[in-house]
Amino acid sequence: MATTAPPDILAVHAQTTPDAPAVVIDHGAGAAPGVVTFAALNEMVNRCANGLVALGARSGERLVWCGPNSLEVLVIIHAARKLGMVAVPLSYRFNVEEMAYVVDNSDASTVLVDAEFAATMAEARPATSKVRSFVSFAGPAPDGFVDWDDLLAGGAPGEPETRDASVAGAQMIYTSGTTGKPKGALRTRTDRGLVTALLAELGIGAPDEVHLTTGPLYHSGPLAFASMSHTMGRPIVVMRKFDPATWLRLVREHRVTNTFSAPTQLKRIVALPDDELATADMSSMRCLIANAAPVPYALKCELIEKLGDGFLFEVYGSTELGVDTVLRPEDQLRKPGSCGKPYGTIQIRIVTESGAEAKVGEPGELFVRTGLAMDGYHKTAEQLSELTENEWKSVGDVAYVDDEGYVHICDRIKDMIISGGVNIYPAEIEAVLHAHPAVLDAAVFGVPDDEWGEAVHAVLQARDGHVLDLDDVAAFASERLAGYKRPRTWEVRDELPRTDSGKLLKRVLRDEHWKGRDRRV
């Protein structure tokens, strides 16, 4: 039975601070930014929500949205919440088959897509028979798609009546599919006390907070922190697609205080020429959250050297379990390789292959007990491994805890190399390779070896303006790694495959070496 929802938080801000900026759209260097107030944003959201109801949308149904960061995307996210629909972000980088799979697998009834990518969605449409309505925004609509302006014009400006508090704010975010087809991680509830504890741990909450969308909002991390900004009644500066020089300018001009970034983006920022880095003004920044992939220690050192200290936070988490640990600025250089400690009521356990509790410094599978865990994966029997039902859950990471209680992620279980019966963690080797001055990116994985089962293989990407001397890199690694951990074979590529959220797609590289074999991984 539907429950009565409390006043919507966006509507509250629209009433209490109607003229406060909610969304800032940058129009380029030298141009005045577009500013949308909370009152104006709330009216757009209501018109969108009521327009969707007129198209048949109802609480509990799935709504897919697809597009780069934009005002319209934020409007859609809020509208889905107000209607009690389950919002399903979709990567605009997906091809026709991938888009069709997610739309169909999610059981979506409504799809909204940025006009830049509407043609791809139109091609996917024949395979999405459960969809009732397609809407295109930010440009001309293809045939058979509802135009965004018409949608808003047909929606009343008042608060929508169709709401169900039991699913308000529900989301189903598809995992990035680093090991196969993406799975929909459904979350219909969250622990608000833990969200409050996380913001306190990160020092986010001052009246002058300004958030910058560094990463794509269809990824769980950027989406979560942008959403929290509006929950607090603070503005969001929207960057449609990441550009490192633009990022520096937006932080400087809009006095950005917090943002969420993948290591890939941070690498591009610190790799800017010295004259561009000289324009940086990070004095307003209080919380730069790094996540989506392990942050190499060498990158942290370079970032602190070039941009300053005191604002870098690293968090460990996942789409499935939310943010689980936080490493504070004062610990970034003191605790190499650590992703911090649990916060609030979150608990962790490290369990060895024998099922025993791991000792200090002993690697094992990381299990987490948290109120931020997803309900489960949609329409699949494959779920997270658990120690006890609905309590301790694992996304498959190997970790250990040091004598001060700091968590260190060794690697993902599926990425672990077993060579001659010895466990080798590629992330440790990658961290060493990232420290080489000519290396921009590195991927280490196991390849077939008739004697040892697997051998360590490294794929490298050079920094701009550098040529990689593999003998030099190998010597560099030999000075810092035990013999059994050193790569036996090497390769250089122009670019390593990563998802938009920054996760390394080792599967793409590894599969080239394992074709036609009965393989362990």
mmCIF file with all atom_site columns, N, CA, C and O in Angstrom, residues 433-453:
data_model
loop_
_atom_site.group_PDB
_atom_site.id
_atom_site.type_symbol
_atom_site.label_atom_id
_atom_site.label_alt_id
_atom_site.label_comp_id
_atom_site.label_asym_id
_atom_site.label_entity_id
_atom_site.label_seq_id
_atom_site.pdbx_PDB_ins_code
_atom_site.Cartn_x
_atom_site.Cartn_y
_atom_site.Cartn_z
_atom_site.occupancy
_atom_site.B_iso_or_equiv
_atom_site.pdbx_formal_charge
_atom_site.auth_seq_id
_atom_site.auth_comp_id
_atom_site.auth_asym_id
_atom_site.auth_atom_id
_atom_site.pdbx_PDB_model_num
ATOM 1  N N  . LEU A 1 433 ? 54.579 0.626   -10.784 1.00 0.00 ? 433 LEU A N  1
ATOM 2  C CA . LEU A 1 433 ? 54.759 1.097   -12.164 1.00 0.00 ? 433 LEU A CA 1
ATOM 3  C C  . LEU A 1 433 ? 54.254 2.520   -12.343 1.00 0.00 ? 433 LEU A C  1
ATOM 4  O O  . LEU A 1 433 ? 54.829 3.306   -13.103 1.00 0.00 ? 433 LEU A O  1
ATOM 5  N N  . HIS A 1 434 ? 53.193 2.875   -11.647 1.00 0.00 ? 434 HIS A N  1
ATOM 6  C CA . HIS A 1 434 ? 52.668 4.244   -11.713 1.00 0.00 ? 434 HIS A CA 1
ATOM 7  C C  . HIS A 1 434 ? 53.690 5.263   -11.201 1.00 0.00 ? 434 HIS A C  1
ATOM 8  O O  . HIS A 1 434 ? 53.617 6.441   -11.558 1.00 0.00 ? 434 HIS A O  1
ATOM 9  N N  . ALA A 1 435 ? 54.608 4.821   -10.372 1.00 0.00 ? 435 ALA A N  1
ATOM 10 C CA . ALA A 1 435 ? 55.601 5.742   -9.803  1.00 0.00 ? 435 ALA A CA 1
ATOM 11 C C  . ALA A 1 435 ? 56.728 6.050   -10.788 1.00 0.00 ? 435 ALA A C  1
ATOM 12 O O  . ALA A 1 435 ? 57.511 6.975   -10.561 1.00 0.00 ? 435 ALA A O  1
ATOM 13 N N  . HIS A 1 436 ? 56.811 5.303   -11.892 1.00 0.00 ? 436 HIS A N  1
ATOM 14 C CA . HIS A 1 436 ? 57.851 5.589   -12.885 1.00 0.00 ? 436 HIS A CA 1
ATOM 15 C C  . HIS A 1 436 ? 57.499 6.899   -13.599 1.00 0.00 ? 436 HIS A C  1
ATOM 16 O O  . HIS A 1 436 ? 56.360 7.099   -14.024 1.00 0.00 ? 436 HIS A O  1
ATOM 17 N N  . PRO A 1 437 ? 58.445 7.804   -13.744 1.00 0.00 ? 437 PRO A N  1
ATOM 18 C CA . PRO A 1 437 ? 58.133 9.139   -14.280 1.00 0.00 ? 437 PRO A CA 1
ATOM 19 C C  . PRO A 1 437 ? 57.610 9.150   -15.715 1.00 0.00 ? 437 PRO A C  1
ATOM 20 O O  . PRO A 1 437 ? 56.989 10.136  -16.124 1.00 0.00 ? 437 PRO A O  1
ATOM 21 N N  . ALA A 1 438 ? 57.823 8.095   -16.482 1.00 0.00 ? 438 ALA A N  1
ATOM 22 C CA . ALA A 1 438 ? 57.367 8.073   -17.873 1.00 0.00 ? 438 ALA A CA 1
ATOM 23 C C  . ALA A 1 438 ? 56.059 7.312   -18.054 1.00 0.00 ? 438 ALA A C  1
ATOM 24 O O  . ALA A 1 438 ? 55.519 7.268   -19.158 1.00 0.00 ? 438 ALA A O  1
ATOM 25 N N  . VAL A 1 439 ? 55.539 6.706   -16.973 1.00 0.00 ? 439 VAL A N  1
ATOM 26 C CA . VAL A 1 439 ? 54.330 5.873   -17.065 1.00 0.00 ? 439 VAL A CA 1
ATOM 27 C C  . VAL A 1 439 ? 53.100 6.688   -16.670 1.00 0.00 ? 439 VAL A C  1
ATOM 28 O O  . VAL A 1 439 ? 53.039 7.252   -15.583 1.00 0.00 ? 439 VAL A O  1
ATOM 29 N N  . LEU A 1 440 ? 52.113 6.738   -17.569 1.00 0.00 ? 440 LEU A N  1
ATOM 30 C CA . LEU A 1 440 ? 50.833 7.382   -17.261 1.00 0.00 ? 440 LEU A CA 1
ATOM 31 C C  . LEU A 1 440 ? 49.842 6.382   -16.694 1.00 0.00 ? 440 LEU A C  1
ATOM 32 O O  . LEU A 1 440 ? 49.126 6.670   -15.743 1.00 0.00 ? 440 LEU A O  1
ATOM 33 N N  . ASP A 1 441 ? 49.800 5.187   -17.278 1.00 0.00 ? 441 ASP A N  1
ATOM 34 C CA . ASP A 1 441 ? 48.816 4.193   -16.845 1.00 0.00 ? 441 ASP A CA 1
ATOM 35 C C  . ASP A 1 441 ? 49.435 2.806   -16.956 1.00 0.00 ? 441 ASP A C  1
ATOM 36 O O  . ASP A 1 441 ? 50.364 2.578   -17.741 1.00 0.00 ? 441 ASP A O  1
ATOM 37 N N  . ALA A 1 442 ? 48.913 1.882   -16.142 1.00 0.00 ? 442 ALA A N  1
ATOM 38 C CA . ALA A 1 442 ? 49.468 0.532   -16.119 1.00 0.00 ? 442 ALA A CA 1
ATOM 39 C C  . ALA A 1 442 ? 48.378 -0.480  -15.807 1.00 0.00 ? 442 ALA A C  1
ATOM 40 O O  . ALA A 1 442 ? 47.482 -0.213  -15.004 1.00 0.00 ? 442 ALA A O  1
ATOM 41 N N  . ALA A 1 443 ? 48.461 -1.628  -16.462 1.00 0.00 ? 443 ALA A N  1
ATOM 42 C CA . ALA A 1 443 ? 47.567 -2.750  -16.184 1.00 0.00 ? 443 ALA A CA 1
ATOM 43 C C  . ALA A 1 443 ? 48.407 -4.009  -16.065 1.00 0.00 ? 443 ALA A C  1
ATOM 44 O O  . ALA A 1 443 ? 49.222 -4.304  -16.944 1.00 0.00 ? 443 ALA A O  1
ATOM 45 N N  . VAL A 1 444 ? 48.221 -4.736  -14.983 1.00 0.00 ? 444 VAL A N  1
ATOM 46 C CA . VAL A 1 444 ? 48.970 -5.973  -14.743 1.00 0.00 ? 444 VAL A CA 1
ATOM 47 C C  . VAL A 1 444 ? 47.967 -7.110  -14.570 1.00 0.00 ? 444 VAL A C  1
ATOM 48 O O  . VAL A 1 444 ? 46.980 -6.973  -13.840 1.00 0.00 ? 444 VAL A O  1
ATOM 49 N N  . PHE A 1 445 ? 48.222 -8.225  -15.232 1.00 0.00 ? 445 PHE A N  1
ATOM 50 C CA . PHE A 1 445 ? 47.320 -9.372  -15.130 1.00 0.00 ? 445 PHE A CA 1
ATOM 51 C C  . PHE A 1 445 ? 48.092 -10.639 -15.474 1.00 0.00 ? 445 PHE A C  1
ATOM 52 O O  . PHE A 1 445 ? 49.236 -10.595 -15.949 1.00 0.00 ? 445 PHE A O  1
ATOM 53 N N  . GLY A 1 446 ? 47.444 -11.776 -15.226 1.00 0.00 ? 446 GLY A N  1
ATOM 54 C CA . GLY A 1 446 ? 48.072 -13.047 -15.501 1.00 0.00 ? 446 GLY A CA 1
ATOM 55 C C  . GLY A 1 446 ? 47.810 -13.535 -16.916 1.00 0.00 ? 446 GLY A C  1
ATOM 56 O O  . GLY A 1 446 ? 46.693 -13.416 -17.423 1.00 0.00 ? 446 GLY A O  1
ATOM 57 N N  . VAL A 1 447 ? 48.847 -14.088 -17.550 1.00 0.00 ? 447 VAL A N  1
ATOM 58 C CA . VAL A 1 447 ? 48.713 -14.679 -18.881 1.00 0.00 ? 447 VAL A CA 1
ATOM 59 C C  . VAL A 1 447 ? 49.130 -16.142 -18.783 1.00 0.00 ? 447 VAL A C  1
ATOM 60 O O  . VAL A 1 447 ? 49.842 -16.545 -17.857 1.00 0.00 ? 447 VAL A O  1
ATOM 61 N N  . PRO A 1 448 ? 48.699 -16.988 -19.724 1.00 0.00 ? 448 PRO A N  1
ATOM 62 C CA . PRO A 1 448 ? 48.988 -18.429 -19.627 1.00 0.00 ? 448 PRO A CA 1
ATOM 63 C C  . PRO A 1 448 ? 50.486 -18.726 -19.617 1.00 0.00 ? 448 PRO A C  1
ATOM 64 O O  . PRO A 1 448 ? 51.266 -18.108 -20.343 1.00 0.00 ? 448 PRO A O  1
ATOM 65 N N  . ASP A 1 449 ? 50.854 -19.650 -18.758 1.00 0.00 ? 449 ASP A N  1
ATOM 66 C CA . ASP A 1 449 ? 52.242 -20.101 -18.692 1.00 0.00 ? 449 ASP A CA 1
ATOM 67 C C  . ASP A 1 449 ? 52.222 -21.603 -18.425 1.00 0.00 ? 449 ASP A C  1
ATOM 68 O O  . ASP A 1 449 ? 51.659 -22.056 -17.422 1.00 0.00 ? 449 ASP A O  1
ATOM 69 N N  . ASP A 1 450 ? 52.826 -22.391 -19.338 1.00 0.00 ? 450 ASP A N  1
ATOM 70 C CA . ASP A 1 450 ? 52.747 -23.840 -19.237 1.00 0.00 ? 450 ASP A CA 1
ATOM 71 C C  . ASP A 1 450 ? 53.430 -24.397 -17.994 1.00 0.00 ? 450 ASP A C  1
ATOM 72 O O  . ASP A 1 450 ? 53.046 -25.450 -17.490 1.00 0.00 ? 450 ASP A O  1
ATOM 73 N N  . GLU A 1 451 ? 54.428 -23.682 -17.482 1.00 0.00 ? 451 GLU A N  1
ATOM 74 C CA . GLU A 1 451 ? 55.147 -24.175 -16.310 1.00 0.00 ? 451 GLU A CA 1
ATOM 75 C C  . GLU A 1 451 ? 54.521 -23.707 -15.012 1.00 0.00 ? 451 GLU A C  1
ATOM 76 O O  . GLU A 1 451 ? 54.343 -24.482 -14.070 1.00 0.00 ? 451 GLU A O  1
ATOM 77 N N  . TRP A 1 452 ? 54.173 -22.400 -14.949 1.00 0.00 ? 452 TRP A N  1
ATOM 78 C CA . TRP A 1 452 ? 53.718 -21.798 -13.696 1.00 0.00 ? 452 TRP A CA 1
ATOM 79 C C  . TRP A 1 452 ? 52.204 -21.627 -13.609 1.00 0.00 ? 452 TRP A C  1
ATOM 80 O O  . TRP A 1 452 ? 51.696 -21.217 -12.573 1.00 0.00 ? 452 TRP A O  1
ATOM 81 N N  . GLY A 1 453 ? 51.495 -21.914 -14.675 1.00 0.00 ? 453 GLY A N  1
ATOM 82 C CA . GLY A 1 453 ? 50.050 -21.700 -14.684 1.00 0.00 ? 453 GLY A CA 1
ATOM 83 C C  . GLY A 1 453 ? 49.695 -20.320 -15.200 1.00 0.00 ? 453 GLY A C  1
ATOM 84 O O  . GLY A 1 453 ? 48.951 -20.161 -16.156 1.00 0.00 ? 453 GLY A O  1
#
